[in-house]
Amino acid sequence: MITKLLIAGLLMALCVTVHAIGLTGAFRWIHRSPVLADPRFWPATWLLIRIAGWLILLHLIEISLWALLYGWRQAMPDLHAAFYFSAVTYTTTGYGDLVLPEAWRLVGGIEALTGILMCGWSTGFFFAVVNRMYHSRDTETTKN
């Protein structure tokens, strides 16, 4: 059991790393974007749609990492089931139609905790972008 928990800890660290790399890249991309100060509706909306898509891609990569672990260690019957289980666990949907073998159940809990943290981090990132848009526009309005 200790080995499985160590593997889960390493996978959690890998998910944090994936998220950090992805958000750092997004911060750099957004920082250079002239849309932040653009008062029009569609440019800002399009930026938020692209950010949402990027965040979902990061989460799908992280879900895939967990699924590959379950598939590799035969904790799920096949890779399709592993991806499905990982998605409902990471997002804490938890339908309960698939469950891990008893020896793997704590690992599933760690995946759910990791998913909560990564989703919270994404929410904070999204909030930071919207806040930056608001302040950039406020600064532009004050200049004029």
PDB file of C-alpha atoms in Angstrom:
ATOM      1  CA  MET A   1       0.000   0.000   0.000  1.00  0.00           C
ATOM      2  CA  ILE A   2       2.853   2.411   0.775  1.00  0.00           C
ATOM      3  CA  THR A   3       4.225   1.906  -2.737  1.00  0.00           C
ATOM      4  CA  LYS A   4       0.872   2.798  -4.293  1.00  0.00           C
ATOM      5  CA  LEU A   5       0.630   5.934  -2.136  1.00  0.00           C
ATOM      6  CA  LEU A   6       4.151   6.971  -3.162  1.00  0.00           C
ATOM      7  CA  ILE A   7       3.236   6.470  -6.820  1.00  0.00           C
ATOM      8  CA  ALA A   8       0.081   8.558  -6.254  1.00  0.00           C
ATOM      9  CA  GLY A   9       2.192  11.270  -4.616  1.00  0.00           C
ATOM     10  CA  LEU A  10       4.536  11.309  -7.586  1.00  0.00           C
ATOM     11  CA  LEU A  11       1.603  11.499  -9.979  1.00  0.00           C
ATOM     12  CA  MET A  12       0.147  14.386  -7.976  1.00  0.00           C
ATOM     13  CA  ALA A  13       3.506  16.166  -8.258  1.00  0.00           C
ATOM     14  CA  LEU A  14       3.529  15.497 -11.998  1.00  0.00           C
ATOM     15  CA  CYS A  15       0.030  17.003 -12.306  1.00  0.00           C
ATOM     16  CA  VAL A  16       1.173  20.111 -10.404  1.00  0.00           C
ATOM     17  CA  THR A  17       4.148  20.350 -12.753  1.00  0.00           C
ATOM     18  CA  VAL A  18       1.958  20.018 -15.867  1.00  0.00           C
ATOM     19  CA  HIS A  19      -0.397  22.671 -14.509  1.00  0.00           C
ATOM     20  CA  ALA A  20       2.457  25.013 -13.553  1.00  0.00           C
ATOM     21  CA  ILE A  21       4.042  24.742 -17.002  1.00  0.00           C
ATOM     22  CA  GLY A  22       0.681  25.238 -18.719  1.00  0.00           C
ATOM     23  CA  LEU A  23      -0.332  28.231 -16.613  1.00  0.00           C
ATOM     24  CA  THR A  24       3.101  29.838 -16.870  1.00  0.00           C
ATOM     25  CA  GLY A  25       2.857  29.603 -20.646  1.00  0.00           C
ATOM     26  CA  ALA A  26      -0.664  31.011 -20.565  1.00  0.00           C
ATOM     27  CA  PHE A  27       0.407  33.902 -18.307  1.00  0.00           C
ATOM     28  CA  ARG A  28       3.166  34.819 -20.757  1.00  0.00           C
ATOM     29  CA  TRP A  29       0.789  34.587 -23.713  1.00  0.00           C
ATOM     30  CA  ILE A  30      -1.902  36.659 -21.981  1.00  0.00           C
ATOM     31  CA  HIS A  31       0.607  39.243 -20.737  1.00  0.00           C
ATOM     32  CA  ARG A  32       1.443  40.079 -24.370  1.00  0.00           C
ATOM     33  CA  SER A  33      -2.195  40.177 -25.451  1.00  0.00           C
ATOM     34  CA  PRO A  34      -3.612  43.576 -26.400  1.00  0.00           C
ATOM     35  CA  VAL A  35      -7.102  42.185 -25.674  1.00  0.00           C
ATOM     36  CA  LEU A  36      -6.713  42.811 -21.943  1.00  0.00           C
ATOM     37  CA  ALA A  37      -7.412  46.512 -22.387  1.00  0.00           C
ATOM     38  CA  ASP A  38      -9.828  46.134 -25.322  1.00  0.00           C
ATOM     39  CA  PRO A  39     -13.288  47.326 -24.185  1.00  0.00           C
ATOM     40  CA  ARG A  40     -15.143  45.378 -26.892  1.00  0.00           C
ATOM     41  CA  PHE A  41     -17.162  42.286 -25.948  1.00  0.00           C
ATOM     42  CA  TRP A  42     -16.070  39.700 -28.534  1.00  0.00           C
ATOM     43  CA  PRO A  43     -12.268  40.036 -28.290  1.00  0.00           C
ATOM     44  CA  ALA A  44     -12.431  39.572 -24.503  1.00  0.00           C
ATOM     45  CA  THR A  45     -14.916  36.722 -24.816  1.00  0.00           C
ATOM     46  CA  TRP A  46     -12.776  34.978 -27.427  1.00  0.00           C
ATOM     47  CA  LEU A  47      -9.752  35.293 -25.111  1.00  0.00           C
ATOM     48  CA  LEU A  48     -11.714  33.713 -22.249  1.00  0.00           C
ATOM     49  CA  ILE A  49     -12.907  30.884 -24.526  1.00  0.00           C
ATOM     50  CA  ARG A  50      -9.301  30.151 -25.541  1.00  0.00           C
ATOM     51  CA  ILE A  51      -8.196  30.200 -21.901  1.00  0.00           C
ATOM     52  CA  ALA A  52     -11.033  27.816 -20.946  1.00  0.00           C
ATOM     53  CA  GLY A  53     -10.014  25.478 -23.770  1.00  0.00           C
ATOM     54  CA  TRP A  54      -6.384  25.602 -22.654  1.00  0.00           C
ATOM     55  CA  LEU A  55      -7.336  24.844 -19.043  1.00  0.00           C
ATOM     56  CA  ILE A  56      -9.508  21.918 -20.101  1.00  0.00           C
ATOM     57  CA  LEU A  57      -6.627  20.564 -22.194  1.00  0.00           C
ATOM     58  CA  LEU A  58      -4.341  20.717 -19.145  1.00  0.00           C
ATOM     59  CA  HIS A  59      -6.926  18.858 -17.068  1.00  0.00           C
ATOM     60  CA  LEU A  60      -7.364  16.224 -19.781  1.00  0.00           C
ATOM     61  CA  ILE A  61      -3.598  15.654 -19.822  1.00  0.00           C
ATOM     62  CA  GLU A  62      -3.626  15.213 -16.045  1.00  0.00           C
ATOM     63  CA  ILE A  63      -6.643  12.884 -16.187  1.00  0.00           C
ATOM     64  CA  SER A  64      -4.796  10.880 -18.850  1.00  0.00           C
ATOM     65  CA  LEU A  65      -1.761  10.482 -16.607  1.00  0.00           C
ATOM     66  CA  TRP A  66      -3.914   8.935 -13.874  1.00  0.00           C
ATOM     67  CA  ALA A  67      -5.722   6.760 -16.419  1.00  0.00           C
ATOM     68  CA  LEU A  68      -2.436   5.477 -17.798  1.00  0.00           C
ATOM     69  CA  LEU A  69      -1.392   4.510 -14.276  1.00  0.00           C
ATOM     70  CA  TYR A  70      -4.638   2.576 -13.735  1.00  0.00           C
ATOM     71  CA  GLY A  71      -4.279   0.886 -17.105  1.00  0.00           C
ATOM     72  CA  TRP A  72      -0.598   0.072 -16.650  1.00  0.00           C
ATOM     73  CA  ARG A  73      -1.157  -1.443 -13.203  1.00  0.00           C
ATOM     74  CA  GLN A  74      -4.373  -3.218 -14.317  1.00  0.00           C
ATOM     75  CA  ALA A  75      -6.456  -1.434 -11.680  1.00  0.00           C
ATOM     76  CA  MET A  76      -9.189  -1.100 -14.334  1.00  0.00           C
ATOM     77  CA  PRO A  77     -10.353  -3.688 -16.868  1.00  0.00           C
ATOM     78  CA  ASP A  78      -9.142  -1.713 -19.906  1.00  0.00           C
ATOM     79  CA  LEU A  79      -7.792   1.684 -20.918  1.00  0.00           C
ATOM     80  CA  HIS A  80     -11.224   3.021 -21.881  1.00  0.00           C
ATOM     81  CA  ALA A  81     -12.563   2.207 -18.415  1.00  0.00           C
ATOM     82  CA  ALA A  82      -9.423   3.699 -16.866  1.00  0.00           C
ATOM     83  CA  PHE A  83      -9.933   7.014 -18.703  1.00  0.00           C
ATOM     84  CA  TYR A  84     -13.605   7.119 -17.769  1.00  0.00           C
ATOM     85  CA  PHE A  85     -12.906   6.274 -14.125  1.00  0.00           C
ATOM     86  CA  SER A  86     -10.102   8.816 -13.980  1.00  0.00           C
ATOM     87  CA  ALA A  87     -12.303  11.571 -15.426  1.00  0.00           C
ATOM     88  CA  VAL A  88     -15.150  11.011 -12.958  1.00  0.00           C
ATOM     89  CA  THR A  89     -12.701  10.709 -10.062  1.00  0.00           C
ATOM     90  CA  TYR A  90     -10.539  13.742 -10.951  1.00  0.00           C
ATOM     91  CA  THR A  91     -13.630  15.910 -11.370  1.00  0.00           C
ATOM     92  CA  THR A  92     -15.153  14.412  -8.199  1.00  0.00           C
ATOM     93  CA  THR A  93     -18.286  13.438 -10.108  1.00  0.00           C
ATOM     94  CA  GLY A  94     -17.949   9.924  -8.716  1.00  0.00           C
ATOM     95  CA  TYR A  95     -20.744   8.014 -10.420  1.00  0.00           C
ATOM     96  CA  GLY A  96     -19.687   4.830  -8.640  1.00  0.00           C
ATOM     97  CA  ASP A  97     -20.377   2.562 -11.607  1.00  0.00           C
ATOM     98  CA  LEU A  98     -16.671   1.663 -11.717  1.00  0.00           C
ATOM     99  CA  VAL A  99     -14.566   1.243  -8.607  1.00  0.00           C
ATOM    100  CA  LEU A 100     -10.912   0.511  -8.049  1.00  0.00           C
ATOM    101  CA  PRO A 101      -9.822  -2.743  -6.448  1.00  0.00           C
ATOM    102  CA  GLU A 102      -9.559  -2.394  -2.684  1.00  0.00           C
ATOM    103  CA  ALA A 103      -5.757  -2.061  -2.779  1.00  0.00           C
ATOM    104  CA  TRP A 104      -6.071   1.001  -5.077  1.00  0.00           C
ATOM    105  CA  ARG A 105      -8.913   2.908  -3.401  1.00  0.00           C
ATOM    106  CA  LEU A 106      -6.707   5.385  -1.531  1.00  0.00           C
ATOM    107  CA  VAL A 107      -5.009   6.201  -4.827  1.00  0.00           C
ATOM    108  CA  GLY A 108      -8.416   7.145  -6.235  1.00  0.00           C
ATOM    109  CA  GLY A 109      -8.914   9.470  -3.278  1.00  0.00           C
ATOM    110  CA  ILE A 110      -5.575  11.134  -3.943  1.00  0.00           C
ATOM    111  CA  GLU A 111      -6.572  11.616  -7.579  1.00  0.00           C
ATOM    112  CA  ALA A 112      -9.812  13.291  -6.450  1.00  0.00           C
ATOM    113  CA  LEU A 113      -7.920  15.594  -4.079  1.00  0.00           C
ATOM    114  CA  THR A 114      -5.472  16.424  -6.865  1.00  0.00           C
ATOM    115  CA  GLY A 115      -8.363  17.194  -9.209  1.00  0.00           C
ATOM    116  CA  ILE A 116      -9.961  19.511  -6.645  1.00  0.00           C
ATOM    117  CA  LEU A 117      -6.675  21.369  -6.228  1.00  0.00           C
ATOM    118  CA  MET A 118      -6.010  21.659  -9.963  1.00  0.00           C
ATOM    119  CA  CYS A 119      -9.574  22.824 -10.675  1.00  0.00           C
ATOM    120  CA  GLY A 120      -9.284  25.377  -7.878  1.00  0.00           C
ATOM    121  CA  TRP A 121      -5.994  26.574  -9.297  1.00  0.00           C
ATOM    122  CA  SER A 122      -7.613  26.927 -12.726  1.00  0.00           C
ATOM    123  CA  THR A 123     -10.465  28.901 -11.184  1.00  0.00           C
ATOM    124  CA  GLY A 124      -7.975  31.212  -9.499  1.00  0.00           C
ATOM    125  CA  PHE A 125      -6.148  31.663 -12.801  1.00  0.00           C
ATOM    126  CA  PHE A 126      -9.392  32.481 -14.608  1.00  0.00           C
ATOM    127  CA  PHE A 127     -10.268  34.990 -11.890  1.00  0.00           C
ATOM    128  CA  ALA A 128      -6.820  36.593 -12.195  1.00  0.00           C
ATOM    129  CA  VAL A 129      -7.264  37.031 -15.953  1.00  0.00           C
ATOM    130  CA  VAL A 130     -10.729  38.581 -15.598  1.00  0.00           C
ATOM    131  CA  ASN A 131      -9.416  40.827 -12.804  1.00  0.00           C
ATOM    132  CA  ARG A 132      -6.516  41.895 -15.002  1.00  0.00           C
ATOM    133  CA  MET A 133      -8.930  42.672 -17.857  1.00  0.00           C
ATOM    134  CA  TYR A 134     -11.012  44.799 -15.532  1.00  0.00           C
ATOM    135  CA  HIS A 135      -8.006  46.709 -14.192  1.00  0.00           C
ATOM    136  CA  SER A 136      -6.478  47.164 -17.660  1.00  0.00           C
ATOM    137  CA  ARG A 137      -9.713  48.627 -18.951  1.00  0.00           C
ATOM    138  CA  ASP A 138     -10.078  50.798 -15.864  1.00  0.00           C
ATOM    139  CA  THR A 139      -6.542  52.119 -16.412  1.00  0.00           C
ATOM    140  CA  GLU A 140      -7.306  52.845 -20.093  1.00  0.00           C
ATOM    141  CA  THR A 141     -10.507  54.680 -19.108  1.00  0.00           C
ATOM    142  CA  THR A 142      -8.649  56.767 -16.522  1.00  0.00           C
ATOM    143  CA  LYS A 143      -5.988  57.762 -19.088  1.00  0.00           C
ATOM    144  CA  ASN A 144      -8.626  59.049 -21.500  1.00  0.00           C
TER     145      ASN A 144
END
